[in-house]
Tab-separated table of C-alpha atoms in Angstrom:
chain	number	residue	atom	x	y	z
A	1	UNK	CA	2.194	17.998	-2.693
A	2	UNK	CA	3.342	19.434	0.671
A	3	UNK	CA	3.323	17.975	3.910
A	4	UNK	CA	0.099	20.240	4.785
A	5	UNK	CA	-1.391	18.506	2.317
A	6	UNK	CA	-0.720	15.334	2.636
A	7	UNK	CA	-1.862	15.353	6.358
A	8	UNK	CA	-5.195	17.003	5.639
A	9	UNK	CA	-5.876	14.068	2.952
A	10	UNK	CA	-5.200	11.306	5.665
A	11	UNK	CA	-7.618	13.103	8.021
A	12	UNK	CA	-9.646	13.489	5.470
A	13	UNK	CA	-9.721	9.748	4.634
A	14	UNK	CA	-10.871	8.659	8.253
A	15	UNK	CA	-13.137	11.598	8.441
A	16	UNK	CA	-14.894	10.747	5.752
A	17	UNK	CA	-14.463	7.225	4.558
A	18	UNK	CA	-13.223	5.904	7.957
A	19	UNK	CA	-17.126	4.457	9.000
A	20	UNK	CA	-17.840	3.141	5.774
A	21	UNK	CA	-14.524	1.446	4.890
A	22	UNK	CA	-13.911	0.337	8.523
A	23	UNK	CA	-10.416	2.468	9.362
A	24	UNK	CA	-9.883	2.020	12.870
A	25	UNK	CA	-7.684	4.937	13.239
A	26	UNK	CA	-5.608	7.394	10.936
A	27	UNK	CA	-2.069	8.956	11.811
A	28	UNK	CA	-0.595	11.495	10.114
A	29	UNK	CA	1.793	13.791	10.883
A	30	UNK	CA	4.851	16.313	9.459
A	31	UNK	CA	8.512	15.269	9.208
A	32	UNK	CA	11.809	17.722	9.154
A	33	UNK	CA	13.256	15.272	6.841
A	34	UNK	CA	14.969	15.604	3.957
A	35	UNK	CA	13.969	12.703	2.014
A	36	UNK	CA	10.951	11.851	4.462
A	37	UNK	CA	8.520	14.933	4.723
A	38	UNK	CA	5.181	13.694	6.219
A	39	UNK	CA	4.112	10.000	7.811
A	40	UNK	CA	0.326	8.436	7.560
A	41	UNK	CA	-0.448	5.614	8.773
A	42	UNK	CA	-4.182	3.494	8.101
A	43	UNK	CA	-5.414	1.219	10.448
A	44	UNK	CA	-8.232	-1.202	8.935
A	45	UNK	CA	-10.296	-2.673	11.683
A	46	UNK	CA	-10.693	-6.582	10.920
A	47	UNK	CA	-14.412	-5.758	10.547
A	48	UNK	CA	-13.666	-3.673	7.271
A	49	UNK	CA	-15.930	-4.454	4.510
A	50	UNK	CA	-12.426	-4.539	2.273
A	51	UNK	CA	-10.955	-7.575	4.280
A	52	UNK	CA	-11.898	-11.124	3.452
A	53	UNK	CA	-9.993	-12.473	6.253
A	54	UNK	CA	-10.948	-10.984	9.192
A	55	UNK	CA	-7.281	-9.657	10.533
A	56	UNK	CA	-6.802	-5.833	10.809
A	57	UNK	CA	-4.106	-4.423	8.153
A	58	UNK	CA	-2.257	-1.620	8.061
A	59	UNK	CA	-0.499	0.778	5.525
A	60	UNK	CA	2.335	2.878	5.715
A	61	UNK	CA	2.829	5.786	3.953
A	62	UNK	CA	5.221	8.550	3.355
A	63	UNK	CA	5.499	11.610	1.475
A	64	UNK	CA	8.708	11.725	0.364
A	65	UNK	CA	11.107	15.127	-0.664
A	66	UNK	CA	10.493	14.971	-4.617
A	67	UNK	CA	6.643	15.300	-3.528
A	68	UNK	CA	5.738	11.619	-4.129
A	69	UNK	CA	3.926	9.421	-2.020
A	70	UNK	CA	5.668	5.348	-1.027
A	71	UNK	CA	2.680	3.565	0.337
A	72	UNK	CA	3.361	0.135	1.447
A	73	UNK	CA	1.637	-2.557	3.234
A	74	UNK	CA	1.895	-6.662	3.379
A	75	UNK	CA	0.454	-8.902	1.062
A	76	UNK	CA	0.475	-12.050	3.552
A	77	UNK	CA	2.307	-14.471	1.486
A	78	UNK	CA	5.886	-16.207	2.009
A	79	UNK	CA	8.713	-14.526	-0.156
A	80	UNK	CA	9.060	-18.572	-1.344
A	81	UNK	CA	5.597	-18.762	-3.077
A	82	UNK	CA	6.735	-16.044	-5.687
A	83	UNK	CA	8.678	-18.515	-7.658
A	84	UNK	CA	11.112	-16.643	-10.826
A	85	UNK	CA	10.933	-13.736	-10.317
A	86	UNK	CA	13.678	-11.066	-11.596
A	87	UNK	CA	13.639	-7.750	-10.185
A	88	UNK	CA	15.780	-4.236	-9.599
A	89	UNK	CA	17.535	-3.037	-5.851
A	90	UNK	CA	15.545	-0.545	-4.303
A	91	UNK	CA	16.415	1.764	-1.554
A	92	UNK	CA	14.614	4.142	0.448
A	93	UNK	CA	16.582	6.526	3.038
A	94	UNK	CA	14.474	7.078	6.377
A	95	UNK	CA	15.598	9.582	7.830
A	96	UNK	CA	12.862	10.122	10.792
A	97	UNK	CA	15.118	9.132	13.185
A	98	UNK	CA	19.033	9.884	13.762
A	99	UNK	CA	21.095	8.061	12.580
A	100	UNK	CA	19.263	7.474	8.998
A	101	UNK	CA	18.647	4.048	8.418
A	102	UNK	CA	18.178	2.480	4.593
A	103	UNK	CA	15.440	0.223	3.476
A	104	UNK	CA	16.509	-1.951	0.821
A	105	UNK	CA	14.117	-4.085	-1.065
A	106	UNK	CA	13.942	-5.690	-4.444
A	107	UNK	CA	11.451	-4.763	-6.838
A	108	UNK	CA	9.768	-8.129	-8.410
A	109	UNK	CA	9.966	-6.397	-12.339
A	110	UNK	CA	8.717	-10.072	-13.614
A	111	UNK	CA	7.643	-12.955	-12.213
A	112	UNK	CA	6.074	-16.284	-13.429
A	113	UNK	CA	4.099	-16.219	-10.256
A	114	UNK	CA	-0.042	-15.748	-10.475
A	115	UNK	CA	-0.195	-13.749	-7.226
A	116	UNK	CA	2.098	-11.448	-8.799
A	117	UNK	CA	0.295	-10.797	-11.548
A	118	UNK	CA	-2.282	-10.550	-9.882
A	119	UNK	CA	-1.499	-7.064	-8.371
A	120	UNK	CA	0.004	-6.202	-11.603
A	121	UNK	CA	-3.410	-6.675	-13.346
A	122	UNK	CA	-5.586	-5.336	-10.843
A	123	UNK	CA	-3.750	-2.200	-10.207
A	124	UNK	CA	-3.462	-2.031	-14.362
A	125	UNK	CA	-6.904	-2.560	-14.307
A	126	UNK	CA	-7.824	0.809	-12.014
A	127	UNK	CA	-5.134	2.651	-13.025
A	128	UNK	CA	-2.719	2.758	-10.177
A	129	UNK	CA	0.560	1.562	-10.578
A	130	UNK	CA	1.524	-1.642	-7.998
A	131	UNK	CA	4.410	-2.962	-7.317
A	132	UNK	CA	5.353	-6.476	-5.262
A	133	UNK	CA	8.504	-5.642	-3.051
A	134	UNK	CA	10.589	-8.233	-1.205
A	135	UNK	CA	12.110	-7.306	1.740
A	136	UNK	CA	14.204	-8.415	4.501
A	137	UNK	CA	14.916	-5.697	6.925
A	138	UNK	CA	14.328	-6.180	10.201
A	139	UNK	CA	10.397	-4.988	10.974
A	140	UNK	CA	9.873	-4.605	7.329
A	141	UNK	CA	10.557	-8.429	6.221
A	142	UNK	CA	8.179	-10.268	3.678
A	143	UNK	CA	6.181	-9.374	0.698
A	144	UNK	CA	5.016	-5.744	0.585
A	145	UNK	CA	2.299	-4.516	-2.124
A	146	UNK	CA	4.098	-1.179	-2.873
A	147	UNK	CA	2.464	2.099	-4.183
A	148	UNK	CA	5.287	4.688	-5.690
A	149	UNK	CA	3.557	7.946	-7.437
A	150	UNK	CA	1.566	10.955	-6.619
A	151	UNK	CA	-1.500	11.484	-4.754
A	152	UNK	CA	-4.138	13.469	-6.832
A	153	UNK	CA	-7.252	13.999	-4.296
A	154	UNK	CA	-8.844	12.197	-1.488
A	155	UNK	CA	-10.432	9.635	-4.287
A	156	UNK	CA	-7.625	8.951	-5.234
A	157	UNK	CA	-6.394	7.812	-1.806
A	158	UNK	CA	-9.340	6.082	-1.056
A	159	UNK	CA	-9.102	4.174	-4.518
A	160	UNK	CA	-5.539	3.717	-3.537
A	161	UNK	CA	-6.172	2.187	0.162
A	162	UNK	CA	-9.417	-0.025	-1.074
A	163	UNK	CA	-7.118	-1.879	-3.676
A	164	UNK	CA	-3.793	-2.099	-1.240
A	165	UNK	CA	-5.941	-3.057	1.698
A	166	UNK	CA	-8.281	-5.799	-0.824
A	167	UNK	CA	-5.315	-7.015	-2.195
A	168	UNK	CA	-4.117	-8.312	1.411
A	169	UNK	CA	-7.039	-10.443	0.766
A	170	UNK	CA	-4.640	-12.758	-1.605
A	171	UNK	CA	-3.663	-15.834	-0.251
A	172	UNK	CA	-3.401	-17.979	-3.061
A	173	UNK	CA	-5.057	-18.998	-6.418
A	174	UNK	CA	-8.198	-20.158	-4.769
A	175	UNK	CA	-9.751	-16.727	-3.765
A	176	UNK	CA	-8.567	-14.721	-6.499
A	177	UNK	CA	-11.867	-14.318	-8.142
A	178	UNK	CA	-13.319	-13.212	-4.218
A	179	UNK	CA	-10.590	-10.718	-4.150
A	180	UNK	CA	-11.608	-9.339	-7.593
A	181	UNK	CA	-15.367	-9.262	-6.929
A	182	UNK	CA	-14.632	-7.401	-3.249
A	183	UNK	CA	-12.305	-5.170	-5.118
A	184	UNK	CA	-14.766	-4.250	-7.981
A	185	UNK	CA	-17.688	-3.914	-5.929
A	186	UNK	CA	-16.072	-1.710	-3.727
A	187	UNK	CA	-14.653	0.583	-6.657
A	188	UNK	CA	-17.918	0.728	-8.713
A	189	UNK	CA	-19.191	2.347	-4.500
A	190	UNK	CA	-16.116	5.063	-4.276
C-alpha cells in the first residue's frame, strides 16, 4: 500500500462510516519518512455506539516503509493488572520529526492475565491479529492494544477500528461478556 492509499482509506472511513460509528474527526496525511510514510489518526466521539464507557478514544496509525500498517490505541488498564506476562523488545523508529526518536515497547507474547487473552481471543476470533504492548515512553506510556499487518480495503479498516476501539471497552473481568456482545453485534452490522 502507498501513502495515496492509505490516506484515501482514512477519508474514506469518516466519509462513510464516520455517522454511523460515531468518528468525531479523521486525520490523515503523507510523510517523507523513511520508515514512517503516511499518519491517520481516528477520533471516536464518546457518543460512539462502539464505546461502553462514554470517554472519546483515539487511534493512531501509521503506514510504515515495508507497506504495513502499526495501529495502536490504549486499552485503559494499569501495566500492574497484567500479572506474568513474558514478552519480546519492540522498537519502532519515528522519524516524522528531526531528530528521529525510538519507541520501545514490549510485546506481552504470553500472559496468565484474562484481559490479555481477551484481545488475543477476540482478535483470533475475527481474524485480525492483536497484540497487548507495554510501554513507557513519555506520551505513549501504558497498555496499548497494537495492530501490526496490512490493510486490505476499507472493511477491513472499519473491522479493524470497531474491535480496537470496543476493546477499550475492557476494564476488567466484569464486562467482558458486554464487550463481546458490543463487539459481535457491531461485526455481524459491518
Amino acid at each position: 500500500m502507498d501513502s495515496s492509499k492509505f490516506v484515501e482509506l482514512m477519508l474514506d472511513l469518516h466519509n462513510k462510516y464516520g455517522n454511523a460509528l460515531g468518528i468525531n474527526d479523521v486525520y490523515a496525511y503523507s510523510a517523507l519518512g523513511r520508515v514512517i510514510k503516511a499518519v491517520g489518526t481516528v477520533i471516536i466521539s464518546p457518543n460512539s455506539p462502539m464505546l461502553l464507557a462514554k470517554a472519546p478514544r483515539s487511534i493512531s496509525m501509521y503506514l510504515l516503509g515495508n507497506g504495513s500498517v502499526l495501529a495502536l490505541t490504549d486499552l485503559p488498564i494499569s501495566v500492574e493488572a497484567l500479572r506474568n506476562c513474558v514478552g519480546e523488545r519492540v522498537e519502532v523508529t519515528n522519524d516524522l520529526y528531526k531528530p528521529p526518536s525510538t519507541l520501545v515497547a514490549i510485546n506481552a507474547t504470553k500472559c496468565q492475565d484474562a484481559i490479555y487473552r481477551v484481545v488475543k481471543d477476540v482478535g483470533r476470533k475475527y481474524g485480525i491479529n492483536l497484540e497487548v504492548w507495554l510501554t513507557s515512553e513519555l506520551g505513549m506510556e501504558g497498555v496499548k492494544v497494537v495492530y501490526r499487518g496490512g490493510i486490505k480495503d476499507l472493511k477491513h479498516l472499519v473491522r479493524l477500528v470497531i474491535l480496537m476501539t470496543a476493546l477499550t471497552n475492557v476494564r476488567g473481568n466484569g464486562n467482558v461478556d458486554s464487550v463481546f456482545k458490543l463487539i459481535g453485534d457491531l461485526m455481524r452490522k459491518y
